[in-house]
PDB file of C-alpha atoms in Angstrom:
ATOM      1  CA  MET A   1      18.033 -24.133   3.943  1.00  0.00           C
ATOM      2  CA  ILE A   2      14.969 -25.606   5.682  1.00  0.00           C
ATOM      3  CA  LYS A   3      12.916 -22.498   4.881  1.00  0.00           C
ATOM      4  CA  ALA A   4      13.880 -22.669   1.180  1.00  0.00           C
ATOM      5  CA  TYR A   5      13.023 -26.386   1.026  1.00  0.00           C
ATOM      6  CA  PHE A   6       9.680 -25.743   2.732  1.00  0.00           C
ATOM      7  CA  GLY A   7       8.963 -22.929   0.271  1.00  0.00           C
ATOM      8  CA  ARG A   8       9.591 -25.195  -2.742  1.00  0.00           C
ATOM      9  CA  TRP A   9       7.454 -27.940  -1.227  1.00  0.00           C
ATOM     10  CA  LEU A  10       4.661 -25.458  -0.561  1.00  0.00           C
ATOM     11  CA  ASP A  11       4.843 -24.153  -4.136  1.00  0.00           C
ATOM     12  CA  GLN A  12       4.321 -27.694  -5.393  1.00  0.00           C
ATOM     13  CA  ARG A  13       1.523 -28.526  -2.966  1.00  0.00           C
ATOM     14  CA  ILE A  14      -0.292 -25.153  -3.216  1.00  0.00           C
ATOM     15  CA  PRO A  15       0.825 -23.467  -6.472  1.00  0.00           C
ATOM     16  CA  PRO A  16       0.424 -19.681  -6.788  1.00  0.00           C
ATOM     17  CA  SER A  17      -2.900 -18.696  -8.323  1.00  0.00           C
ATOM     18  CA  SER A  18      -5.227 -15.692  -8.304  1.00  0.00           C
ATOM     19  CA  SER A  19      -8.103 -17.936  -7.110  1.00  0.00           C
ATOM     20  CA  ILE A  20      -7.700 -20.995  -4.855  1.00  0.00           C
ATOM     21  CA  PHE A  21     -10.278 -23.490  -3.555  1.00  0.00           C
ATOM     22  CA  LEU A  22      -9.548 -24.915  -0.108  1.00  0.00           C
ATOM     23  CA  ASN A  23      -9.713 -28.703   0.184  1.00  0.00           C
ATOM     24  CA  GLN A  24      -7.921 -31.429   2.166  1.00  0.00           C
ATOM     25  CA  LYS A  25      -4.768 -31.045   0.048  1.00  0.00           C
ATOM     26  CA  ARG A  26      -4.400 -27.365   0.967  1.00  0.00           C
ATOM     27  CA  ILE A  27      -5.385 -27.402   4.660  1.00  0.00           C
ATOM     28  CA  PHE A  28      -3.133 -28.292   7.602  1.00  0.00           C
ATOM     29  CA  ILE A  29      -4.432 -29.020  11.097  1.00  0.00           C
ATOM     30  CA  LEU A  30      -2.731 -29.532  14.477  1.00  0.00           C
ATOM     31  CA  PRO A  31      -3.722 -29.185  18.146  1.00  0.00           C
ATOM     32  CA  THR A  32      -3.166 -25.866  19.872  1.00  0.00           C
ATOM     33  CA  ARG A  33      -1.549 -25.576  23.330  1.00  0.00           C
ATOM     34  CA  THR A  34      -5.010 -25.871  24.782  1.00  0.00           C
ATOM     35  CA  GLY A  35      -5.574 -28.940  22.612  1.00  0.00           C
ATOM     36  CA  TYR A  36      -2.404 -30.650  23.837  1.00  0.00           C
ATOM     37  CA  PHE A  37      -3.392 -29.886  27.420  1.00  0.00           C
ATOM     38  CA  PHE A  38      -6.837 -31.330  26.687  1.00  0.00           C
ATOM     39  CA  ILE A  39      -5.202 -34.540  25.377  1.00  0.00           C
ATOM     40  CA  LEU A  40      -3.083 -34.821  28.529  1.00  0.00           C
ATOM     41  CA  ILE A  41      -6.158 -34.463  30.711  1.00  0.00           C
ATOM     42  CA  GLY A  42      -7.965 -37.129  28.684  1.00  0.00           C
ATOM     43  CA  LEU A  43      -5.017 -39.534  29.030  1.00  0.00           C
ATOM     44  CA  ALA A  44      -4.779 -38.856  32.761  1.00  0.00           C
ATOM     45  CA  VAL A  45      -8.458 -39.618  33.208  1.00  0.00           C
ATOM     46  CA  PHE A  46      -8.116 -42.783  31.110  1.00  0.00           C
ATOM     47  CA  PHE A  47      -5.125 -44.118  33.096  1.00  0.00           C
ATOM     48  CA  ALA A  48      -6.909 -43.310  36.345  1.00  0.00           C
ATOM     49  CA  ALA A  49      -9.925 -45.260  35.091  1.00  0.00           C
ATOM     50  CA  VAL A  50      -7.698 -48.257  34.214  1.00  0.00           C
ATOM     51  CA  ASN A  51      -5.935 -48.080  37.568  1.00  0.00           C
ATOM     52  CA  TYR A  52      -9.079 -47.828  39.677  1.00  0.00           C
ATOM     53  CA  GLU A  53     -11.377 -49.757  37.315  1.00  0.00           C
ATOM     54  CA  ASN A  54     -13.902 -46.953  37.555  1.00  0.00           C
ATOM     55  CA  SER A  55     -16.583 -47.029  34.848  1.00  0.00           C
ATOM     56  CA  MET A  56     -17.500 -43.380  35.355  1.00  0.00           C
ATOM     57  CA  SER A  57     -13.876 -42.376  34.685  1.00  0.00           C
ATOM     58  CA  PHE A  58     -13.920 -44.498  31.511  1.00  0.00           C
ATOM     59  CA  MET A  59     -17.044 -42.658  30.428  1.00  0.00           C
ATOM     60  CA  VAL A  60     -15.383 -39.250  30.978  1.00  0.00           C
ATOM     61  CA  ALA A  61     -12.220 -40.332  29.131  1.00  0.00           C
ATOM     62  CA  PHE A  62     -14.197 -41.628  26.132  1.00  0.00           C
ATOM     63  CA  PHE A  63     -16.323 -38.480  26.134  1.00  0.00           C
ATOM     64  CA  LEU A  64     -13.198 -36.275  26.002  1.00  0.00           C
ATOM     65  CA  ALA A  65     -11.738 -38.383  23.185  1.00  0.00           C
ATOM     66  CA  SER A  66     -14.995 -38.192  21.216  1.00  0.00           C
ATOM     67  CA  LEU A  67     -15.192 -34.439  21.741  1.00  0.00           C
ATOM     68  CA  PHE A  68     -11.635 -34.017  20.461  1.00  0.00           C
ATOM     69  CA  LEU A  69     -12.344 -36.104  17.334  1.00  0.00           C
ATOM     70  CA  VAL A  70     -15.525 -34.161  16.599  1.00  0.00           C
ATOM     71  CA  CYS A  71     -13.551 -30.899  16.986  1.00  0.00           C
ATOM     72  CA  ILE A  72     -11.057 -32.137  14.365  1.00  0.00           C
ATOM     73  CA  LEU A  73     -13.891 -32.580  11.847  1.00  0.00           C
ATOM     74  CA  HIS A  74     -15.554 -29.246  12.636  1.00  0.00           C
ATOM     75  CA  THR A  75     -12.302 -27.252  12.629  1.00  0.00           C
ATOM     76  CA  TYR A  76     -11.309 -28.697   9.261  1.00  0.00           C
ATOM     77  CA  ALA A  77     -14.815 -28.233   7.811  1.00  0.00           C
ATOM     78  CA  ASN A  78     -14.838 -24.590   8.920  1.00  0.00           C
ATOM     79  CA  LEU A  79     -12.000 -23.859   6.469  1.00  0.00           C
ATOM     80  CA  ALA A  80     -12.753 -26.397   3.741  1.00  0.00           C
ATOM     81  CA  GLY A  81     -15.067 -25.377   0.914  1.00  0.00           C
ATOM     82  CA  LEU A  82     -13.897 -21.773   0.753  1.00  0.00           C
ATOM     83  CA  GLU A  83     -12.750 -20.186  -2.490  1.00  0.00           C
ATOM     84  CA  VAL A  84     -10.321 -17.281  -2.039  1.00  0.00           C
ATOM     85  CA  THR A  85      -9.812 -14.827  -4.924  1.00  0.00           C
ATOM     86  CA  ALA A  86      -7.514 -11.810  -5.193  1.00  0.00           C
ATOM     87  CA  LEU A  87      -9.378  -8.713  -6.417  1.00  0.00           C
ATOM     88  CA  TYR A  88      -7.077  -5.679  -6.314  1.00  0.00           C
ATOM     89  CA  ALA A  89      -4.444  -3.906  -4.245  1.00  0.00           C
ATOM     90  CA  SER A  90      -4.388  -0.276  -3.200  1.00  0.00           C
ATOM     91  CA  LYS A  91      -1.478   2.071  -3.872  1.00  0.00           C
ATOM     92  CA  ALA A  92       0.530   3.359  -0.932  1.00  0.00           C
ATOM     93  CA  HIS A  93       3.746   5.103   0.051  1.00  0.00           C
ATOM     94  CA  VAL A  94       6.724   3.471   1.717  1.00  0.00           C
ATOM     95  CA  GLY A  95       6.007   3.131   5.431  1.00  0.00           C
ATOM     96  CA  ASP A  96       2.222   2.985   4.963  1.00  0.00           C
ATOM     97  CA  ASP A  97      -0.081  -0.008   5.204  1.00  0.00           C
ATOM     98  CA  VAL A  98      -1.092  -1.253   1.770  1.00  0.00           C
ATOM     99  CA  GLY A  99      -4.463  -2.974   1.495  1.00  0.00           C
ATOM    100  CA  PHE A 100      -5.061  -6.111  -0.553  1.00  0.00           C
ATOM    101  CA  THR A 101      -8.736  -6.745  -1.219  1.00  0.00           C
ATOM    102  CA  LEU A 102      -9.776 -10.402  -1.402  1.00  0.00           C
ATOM    103  CA  GLN A 103     -13.045 -12.189  -2.034  1.00  0.00           C
ATOM    104  CA  LEU A 104     -14.113 -15.170   0.075  1.00  0.00           C
ATOM    105  CA  GLN A 105     -16.959 -17.341  -1.149  1.00  0.00           C
ATOM    106  CA  ASP A 106     -18.558 -20.458   0.271  1.00  0.00           C
ATOM    107  CA  VAL A 107     -18.869 -23.043  -2.493  1.00  0.00           C
ATOM    108  CA  VAL A 108     -20.228 -26.087  -0.623  1.00  0.00           C
ATOM    109  CA  GLY A 109     -23.259 -24.527   1.103  1.00  0.00           C
ATOM    110  CA  LYS A 110     -22.261 -24.366   4.780  1.00  0.00           C
ATOM    111  CA  PRO A 111     -21.421 -21.565   7.215  1.00  0.00           C
ATOM    112  CA  HIS A 112     -17.870 -20.559   8.110  1.00  0.00           C
ATOM    113  CA  GLU A 113     -17.206 -18.908  11.458  1.00  0.00           C
ATOM    114  CA  SER A 114     -14.323 -16.672  12.613  1.00  0.00           C
ATOM    115  CA  ILE A 115     -11.953 -17.089   9.667  1.00  0.00           C
ATOM    116  CA  ARG A 116      -8.736 -15.137  10.303  1.00  0.00           C
ATOM    117  CA  LEU A 117      -6.561 -13.756   7.485  1.00  0.00           C
ATOM    118  CA  PHE A 118      -3.203 -12.016   7.848  1.00  0.00           C
ATOM    119  CA  TRP A 119       0.298 -11.475   6.492  1.00  0.00           C
ATOM    120  CA  GLN A 120       1.497  -9.996   9.763  1.00  0.00           C
ATOM    121  CA  PRO A 121       0.140 -11.499  13.008  1.00  0.00           C
ATOM    122  CA  TYR A 122      -0.576  -8.059  14.507  1.00  0.00           C
ATOM    123  CA  GLN A 123      -2.803  -7.055  11.552  1.00  0.00           C
ATOM    124  CA  VAL A 124      -5.497  -9.720  11.497  1.00  0.00           C
ATOM    125  CA  SER A 125      -8.766  -9.465   9.584  1.00  0.00           C
ATOM    126  CA  THR A 126     -11.662 -11.711  10.633  1.00  0.00           C
ATOM    127  CA  VAL A 127     -14.670 -12.747   8.576  1.00  0.00           C
ATOM    128  CA  SER A 128     -17.662 -15.113   8.898  1.00  0.00           C
ATOM    129  CA  LEU A 129     -19.770 -16.358   5.994  1.00  0.00           C
ATOM    130  CA  ASN A 130     -23.240 -17.825   5.608  1.00  0.00           C
ATOM    131  CA  PRO A 131     -23.896 -20.692   3.164  1.00  0.00           C
ATOM    132  CA  HIS A 132     -23.183 -19.629  -0.448  1.00  0.00           C
ATOM    133  CA  GLU A 133     -22.310 -16.117   0.724  1.00  0.00           C
ATOM    134  CA  LYS A 134     -19.665 -14.052  -1.053  1.00  0.00           C
ATOM    135  CA  GLN A 135     -17.765 -11.412   0.890  1.00  0.00           C
ATOM    136  CA  SER A 136     -14.919  -8.978   0.194  1.00  0.00           C
ATOM    137  CA  ILE A 137     -12.309  -8.231   2.829  1.00  0.00           C
ATOM    138  CA  THR A 138      -9.174  -6.063   2.875  1.00  0.00           C
ATOM    139  CA  VAL A 139      -6.023  -7.372   4.504  1.00  0.00           C
ATOM    140  CA  PHE A 140      -3.210  -4.924   5.281  1.00  0.00           C
ATOM    141  CA  LEU A 141       0.560  -5.241   5.152  1.00  0.00           C
ATOM    142  CA  LEU A 142       3.317  -2.716   5.838  1.00  0.00           C
ATOM    143  CA  ALA A 143       5.050  -1.549   2.646  1.00  0.00           C
ATOM    144  CA  SER A 144       8.794  -1.342   3.263  1.00  0.00           C
ATOM    145  CA  GLN A 145      10.170  -0.588  -0.231  1.00  0.00           C
ATOM    146  CA  ARG A 146       9.003   1.231  -3.345  1.00  0.00           C
ATOM    147  CA  GLY A 147       8.218  -0.451  -6.643  1.00  0.00           C
ATOM    148  CA  TYR A 148       6.097  -3.498  -7.304  1.00  0.00           C
ATOM    149  CA  PHE A 149       5.353  -5.154  -3.966  1.00  0.00           C
ATOM    150  CA  ARG A 150       4.318  -8.801  -3.629  1.00  0.00           C
ATOM    151  CA  PRO A 151       3.112  -9.728  -0.154  1.00  0.00           C
ATOM    152  CA  GLY A 152       4.021 -13.423  -0.350  1.00  0.00           C
ATOM    153  CA  ARG A 153       1.809 -16.142   1.093  1.00  0.00           C
ATOM    154  CA  LEU A 154      -1.300 -15.191   3.023  1.00  0.00           C
ATOM    155  CA  CYS A 155      -2.138 -17.141   6.187  1.00  0.00           C
ATOM    156  CA  ILE A 156      -5.784 -18.190   6.598  1.00  0.00           C
ATOM    157  CA  GLU A 157      -6.616 -19.941   9.855  1.00  0.00           C
ATOM    158  CA  THR A 158      -9.414 -20.906  12.197  1.00  0.00           C
ATOM    159  CA  TYR A 159      -9.694 -22.162  15.782  1.00  0.00           C
ATOM    160  CA  TYR A 160     -13.422 -22.839  15.580  1.00  0.00           C
ATOM    161  CA  PRO A 161     -15.288 -24.247  17.479  1.00  0.00           C
ATOM    162  CA  LEU A 162     -13.456 -24.766  20.822  1.00  0.00           C
ATOM    163  CA  GLY A 163      -9.914 -23.606  20.161  1.00  0.00           C
ATOM    164  CA  LEU A 164      -8.512 -27.108  20.650  1.00  0.00           C
ATOM    165  CA  LEU A 165      -7.155 -27.287  17.103  1.00  0.00           C
ATOM    166  CA  ARG A 166      -5.809 -24.865  14.540  1.00  0.00           C
ATOM    167  CA  ALA A 167      -6.562 -25.395  10.845  1.00  0.00           C
ATOM    168  CA  TRP A 168      -4.600 -23.177   8.491  1.00  0.00           C
ATOM    169  CA  THR A 169      -3.231 -22.750   5.007  1.00  0.00           C
ATOM    170  CA  TRP A 170      -0.689 -20.536   3.182  1.00  0.00           C
ATOM    171  CA  LEU A 171      -1.908 -19.081  -0.137  1.00  0.00           C
ATOM    172  CA  ASP A 172       0.028 -17.184  -2.778  1.00  0.00           C
ATOM    173  CA  LEU A 173      -2.685 -15.232  -4.614  1.00  0.00           C
ATOM    174  CA  GLU A 174      -0.253 -13.556  -7.041  1.00  0.00           C
ATOM    175  CA  SER A 175      -1.253 -10.105  -5.804  1.00  0.00           C
ATOM    176  CA  GLN A 176       1.013  -7.115  -6.165  1.00  0.00           C
ATOM    177  CA  ALA A 177       0.774  -3.430  -5.305  1.00  0.00           C
ATOM    178  CA  LEU A 178       2.595  -0.359  -6.561  1.00  0.00           C
ATOM    179  CA  ILE A 179       4.418   1.425  -3.735  1.00  0.00           C
ATOM    180  CA  TYR A 180       5.366   5.095  -4.126  1.00  0.00           C
ATOM    181  CA  PRO A 181       8.376   6.717  -2.442  1.00  0.00           C
ATOM    182  CA  LYS A 182       7.851   8.092   1.048  1.00  0.00           C
ATOM    183  CA  PRO A 183       7.244  11.864   0.806  1.00  0.00           C
ATOM    184  CA  ILE A 184       9.842  13.824   2.787  1.00  0.00           C
ATOM    185  CA  ALA A 185       9.309  17.536   3.354  1.00  0.00           C
ATOM    186  CA  CYS A 186      12.107  19.815   2.159  1.00  0.00           C
ATOM    187  CA  PRO A 187      12.577  23.344   0.810  1.00  0.00           C
ATOM    188  CA  LEU A 188      12.319  23.555  -2.950  1.00  0.00           C
ATOM    189  CA  PRO A 189      15.582  24.766  -4.532  1.00  0.00           C
ATOM    190  CA  ALA A 190      15.604  27.243  -7.403  1.00  0.00           C
ATOM    191  CA  CYS A 191      13.200  25.667  -9.848  1.00  0.00           C
ATOM    192  CA  HIS A 192      13.179  25.655 -13.615  1.00  0.00           C
ATOM    193  CA  ILE A 193      10.504  27.743 -15.312  1.00  0.00           C
ATOM    194  CA  ALA A 194       8.708  26.634 -18.455  1.00  0.00           C
ATOM    195  CA  SER A 195       9.137  28.759 -21.560  1.00  0.00           C
ATOM    196  CA  SER A 196       5.538  29.256 -22.683  1.00  0.00           C
ATOM    197  CA  GLU A 197       3.409  32.238 -21.668  1.00  0.00           C
ATOM    198  CA  GLY A 198       1.447  32.056 -18.467  1.00  0.00           C
ATOM    199  CA  ASP A 199       0.376  34.273 -15.570  1.00  0.00           C
ATOM    200  CA  THR A 200       1.519  37.854 -15.139  1.00  0.00           C
ATOM    201  CA  LEU A 201       4.099  38.295 -12.401  1.00  0.00           C
ATOM    202  CA  ALA A 202       4.163  41.300 -10.079  1.00  0.00           C
ATOM    203  CA  LYS A 203       7.669  42.347 -11.054  1.00  0.00           C
ATOM    204  CA  GLU A 204       9.223  44.822 -13.420  1.00  0.00           C
ATOM    205  CA  GLY A 205       9.527  43.924 -17.058  1.00  0.00           C
ATOM    206  CA  VAL A 206       9.468  45.423 -20.518  1.00  0.00           C
ATOM    207  CA  GLU A 207       6.620  43.603 -22.250  1.00  0.00           C
ATOM    208  CA  ASP A 208       3.327  45.160 -21.158  1.00  0.00           C
ATOM    209  CA  PHE A 209       2.368  48.573 -19.764  1.00  0.00           C
ATOM    210  CA  THR A 210       0.472  48.324 -16.452  1.00  0.00           C
ATOM    211  CA  GLY A 211       0.323  51.917 -15.072  1.00  0.00           C
ATOM    212  CA  LEU A 212       2.127  54.942 -13.646  1.00  0.00           C
ATOM    213  CA  ARG A 213       3.818  55.656 -10.334  1.00  0.00           C
ATOM    214  CA  SER A 214       5.639  58.604  -8.819  1.00  0.00           C
ATOM    215  CA  TYR A 215       9.131  59.224 -10.083  1.00  0.00           C
ATOM    216  CA  GLN A 216      11.931  57.874  -7.865  1.00  0.00           C
ATOM    217  CA  PRO A 217      15.598  58.832  -8.146  1.00  0.00           C
ATOM    218  CA  GLY A 218      17.357  56.274 -10.325  1.00  0.00           C
ATOM    219  CA  ASP A 219      14.418  55.605 -12.672  1.00  0.00           C
ATOM    220  CA  GLY A 220      15.509  55.467 -16.319  1.00  0.00           C
ATOM    221  CA  LEU A 221      14.716  58.493 -18.453  1.00  0.00           C
ATOM    222  CA  ARG A 222      13.116  56.348 -21.146  1.00  0.00           C
ATOM    223  CA  HIS A 223      10.471  55.174 -18.637  1.00  0.00           C
ATOM    224  CA  ILE A 224       9.391  58.702 -17.629  1.00  0.00           C
ATOM    225  CA  ALA A 225       5.895  59.656 -18.857  1.00  0.00           C
ATOM    226  CA  TRP A 226       6.932  62.823 -20.736  1.00  0.00           C
ATOM    227  CA  LYS A 227       3.528  63.454 -22.303  1.00  0.00           C
ATOM    228  CA  HIS A 228       1.905  63.404 -18.862  1.00  0.00           C
ATOM    229  CA  PHE A 229       4.663  65.730 -17.560  1.00  0.00           C
ATOM    230  CA  TRP A 230       4.032  68.258 -20.355  1.00  0.00           C
ATOM    231  CA  LYS A 231       0.320  68.313 -19.482  1.00  0.00           C
ATOM    232  CA  SER A 232       0.404  68.323 -15.673  1.00  0.00           C
ATOM    233  CA  GLU A 233       4.073  68.941 -14.783  1.00  0.00           C
ATOM    234  CA  ASP A 234       3.890  65.822 -12.510  1.00  0.00           C
ATOM    235  CA  LEU A 235       6.938  63.625 -12.966  1.00  0.00           C
ATOM    236  CA  LEU A 236       5.717  60.009 -13.238  1.00  0.00           C
ATOM    237  CA  THR A 237       7.347  56.753 -14.278  1.00  0.00           C
ATOM    238  CA  LYS A 238       5.769  54.114 -16.491  1.00  0.00           C
ATOM    239  CA  GLN A 239       5.431  50.583 -15.055  1.00  0.00           C
ATOM    240  CA  PHE A 240       5.675  47.431 -17.114  1.00  0.00           C
ATOM    241  CA  SER A 241       5.133  43.744 -16.348  1.00  0.00           C
ATOM    242  CA  ALA A 242       6.509  40.637 -17.961  1.00  0.00           C
ATOM    243  CA  TYR A 243       4.718  37.404 -18.751  1.00  0.00           C
ATOM    244  CA  THR A 244       6.233  34.218 -17.436  1.00  0.00           C
ATOM    245  CA  ASP A 245       4.980  30.708 -16.764  1.00  0.00           C
ATOM    246  CA  MET A 246       4.190  29.927 -13.138  1.00  0.00           C
ATOM    247  CA  ARG A 247       4.254  26.178 -13.806  1.00  0.00           C
ATOM    248  CA  LEU A 248       7.054  24.449 -11.932  1.00  0.00           C
ATOM    249  CA  TRP A 249       9.543  21.951 -13.224  1.00  0.00           C
ATOM    250  CA  LEU A 250      10.427  19.467 -10.493  1.00  0.00           C
ATOM    251  CA  ASP A 251      13.856  18.383 -11.593  1.00  0.00           C
ATOM    252  CA  TRP A 252      16.152  15.587 -10.444  1.00  0.00           C
ATOM    253  CA  GLU A 253      19.109  17.978 -10.711  1.00  0.00           C
ATOM    254  CA  GLN A 254      17.571  20.401  -8.221  1.00  0.00           C
ATOM    255  CA  PHE A 255      18.495  18.125  -5.316  1.00  0.00           C
ATOM    256  CA  THR A 256      22.215  17.676  -5.834  1.00  0.00           C
ATOM    257  CA  GLY A 257      24.026  16.027  -2.943  1.00  0.00           C
ATOM    258  CA  ALA A 258      21.048  13.867  -1.931  1.00  0.00           C
ATOM    259  CA  SER A 259      20.955  10.102  -2.400  1.00  0.00           C
ATOM    260  CA  THR A 260      18.721   8.466  -4.988  1.00  0.00           C
ATOM    261  CA  GLU A 261      15.987   7.533  -2.504  1.00  0.00           C
ATOM    262  CA  GLU A 262      16.110  10.985  -0.898  1.00  0.00           C
ATOM    263  CA  ARG A 263      15.709  12.671  -4.279  1.00  0.00           C
ATOM    264  CA  LEU A 264      12.719  10.478  -5.083  1.00  0.00           C
ATOM    265  CA  SER A 265      11.173  11.255  -1.687  1.00  0.00           C
ATOM    266  CA  PHE A 266      11.720  15.003  -2.125  1.00  0.00           C
ATOM    267  CA  LEU A 267      10.196  14.961  -5.608  1.00  0.00           C
ATOM    268  CA  CYS A 268       7.273  12.884  -4.349  1.00  0.00           C
ATOM    269  CA  TYR A 269       6.614  15.438  -1.600  1.00  0.00           C
ATOM    270  CA  TRP A 270       6.586  18.353  -4.045  1.00  0.00           C
ATOM    271  CA  CYS A 271       4.340  16.524  -6.502  1.00  0.00           C
ATOM    272  CA  LEU A 272       1.806  16.130  -3.694  1.00  0.00           C
ATOM    273  CA  GLN A 273       2.226  19.751  -2.586  1.00  0.00           C
ATOM    274  CA  CYS A 274       1.747  21.144  -6.089  1.00  0.00           C
ATOM    275  CA  GLU A 275      -1.320  18.990  -6.595  1.00  0.00           C
ATOM    276  CA  GLN A 276      -2.749  20.070  -3.235  1.00  0.00           C
ATOM    277  CA  HIS A 277      -2.304  23.759  -4.141  1.00  0.00           C
ATOM    278  CA  HIS A 278      -3.659  23.299  -7.708  1.00  0.00           C
ATOM    279  CA  GLN A 279      -0.411  24.362  -9.358  1.00  0.00           C
ATOM    280  CA  ASP A 280       0.801  22.997 -12.683  1.00  0.00           C
ATOM    281  CA  TYR A 281       4.056  21.067 -12.403  1.00  0.00           C
ATOM    282  CA  GLY A 282       6.279  18.972 -14.601  1.00  0.00           C
ATOM    283  CA  LEU A 283       8.702  16.229 -13.643  1.00  0.00           C
ATOM    284  CA  ARG A 284      12.187  15.522 -14.938  1.00  0.00           C
ATOM    285  CA  ILE A 285      14.103  12.468 -13.783  1.00  0.00           C
ATOM    286  CA  PRO A 286      16.715  10.514 -15.758  1.00  0.00           C
ATOM    287  CA  ASN A 287      15.099   9.016 -18.898  1.00  0.00           C
ATOM    288  CA  VAL A 288      11.638  10.385 -17.982  1.00  0.00           C
ATOM    289  CA  THR A 289      10.109  13.802 -18.713  1.00  0.00           C
ATOM    290  CA  LEU A 290       6.467  14.605 -17.933  1.00  0.00           C
ATOM    291  CA  GLU A 291       5.180  17.937 -19.213  1.00  0.00           C
ATOM    292  CA  PRO A 292       3.604  20.383 -16.728  1.00  0.00           C
ATOM    293  CA  ALA A 293      -0.024  19.635 -15.890  1.00  0.00           C
ATOM    294  CA  ARG A 294      -2.142  18.867 -12.854  1.00  0.00           C
ATOM    295  CA  GLY A 295      -4.957  16.584 -11.779  1.00  0.00           C
ATOM    296  CA  PRO A 296      -5.264  13.038 -10.380  1.00  0.00           C
ATOM    297  CA  GLN A 297      -4.106  11.356 -13.593  1.00  0.00           C
ATOM    298  CA  HIS A 298      -1.028  13.557 -13.880  1.00  0.00           C
ATOM    299  CA  LEU A 299      -0.207  12.965 -10.211  1.00  0.00           C
ATOM    300  CA  THR A 300      -0.531   9.205 -10.722  1.00  0.00           C
ATOM    301  CA  ARG A 301       1.814   9.330 -13.735  1.00  0.00           C
ATOM    302  CA  CYS A 302       4.404  11.300 -11.755  1.00  0.00           C
ATOM    303  CA  LEU A 303       4.235   9.084  -8.664  1.00  0.00           C
ATOM    304  CA  THR A 304       4.387   5.944 -10.815  1.00  0.00           C
ATOM    305  CA  ALA A 305       7.502   7.235 -12.584  1.00  0.00           C
ATOM    306  CA  LEU A 306       9.111   7.898  -9.189  1.00  0.00           C
ATOM    307  CA  ALA A 307       8.066   4.500  -7.812  1.00  0.00           C
ATOM    308  CA  LEU A 308       9.495   2.592 -10.783  1.00  0.00           C
ATOM    309  CA  PHE A 309      12.716   4.587 -11.152  1.00  0.00           C
ATOM    310  CA  GLY A 310      15.514   2.035 -11.459  1.00  0.00           C
ATOM    311  CA  VAL A 311      13.071  -0.859 -10.939  1.00  0.00           C
ATOM    312  CA  SER A 312      12.436  -3.438 -13.634  1.00  0.00           C
ATOM    313  CA  GLN A 313       8.710  -3.797 -14.293  1.00  0.00           C
ATOM    314  CA  SER A 314       9.090  -7.574 -14.310  1.00  0.00           C
ATOM    315  CA  SER A 315      10.650  -7.650 -10.849  1.00  0.00           C
ATOM    316  CA  THR A 316       8.776  -7.713  -7.567  1.00  0.00           C
ATOM    317  CA  ILE A 317       9.598  -7.011  -3.971  1.00  0.00           C
ATOM    318  CA  PRO A 318       8.579  -9.934  -1.770  1.00  0.00           C
ATOM    319  CA  GLY A 319       6.660  -9.360   1.410  1.00  0.00           C
ATOM    320  CA  ARG A 320       6.842 -11.262   4.667  1.00  0.00           C
ATOM    321  CA  GLY A 321       4.552 -14.130   3.771  1.00  0.00           C
ATOM    322  CA  LYS A 322       5.766 -17.700   4.105  1.00  0.00           C
TER     323      LYS A 322
END
């Protein structure tokens, strides 16, 4: 309830946008634990000065108060004046870290030190900027589900200069990434073979003559090389080969008994394997058929079809941002 209310309030105060300029409306600031301890020390010194009427203690108390006020201004100014823009997001598989590339630019002509950006506190990216500098930075987030993935609100914070205060903001940069199924290794069941001609297989057939071999009991009489026998009296058998297409069809129906996500993971694994071994492959899943081919573009089409299977293209999967 409180989280939902806070989310609506944040959407009104800092609306989602692909590029956001940080000003006083979008920045929050509070003391850190060290800052609260600093305030307590300043108050203790002040009350001691009042109690003992000691001018030196008054001087120390006023100095601490002035230092704290100056830190408020510098901590806020270290974040204010930045413009944050979403550039692009990398593609990843479920369980991998997906990278969102952002651009930070100083607009007001002042330096910014030790700016921290993260969606997850244990994956923090830090950047510093000179006046009017523009810098790109990639922030990572664990992808937990396939499909279109929206990371939610990005936290940008700073403790500069003394760590007494924390200035931060939560930005929804309207970024999204495409997450592929997690590849799971498995044996490939009997696969479907395409119908067009392809490579010659090393097996018996009836289409093309390939040579002679010694006669073996059980060989058909119609395959015996009679002309050669009449000339040399050596009994030999003709060998033939058949043409068939070595391109694989990776088919949804090959993995009967597996769940939907398992089938997608198995197919994803074999798409990657076929591509790695430079073998043509086609993909059949319900409502989608991709003809056999190979190459980065074909692999991307196959993985995209697997990632979006059963997922509406207008829907998104939220991340862990606030």
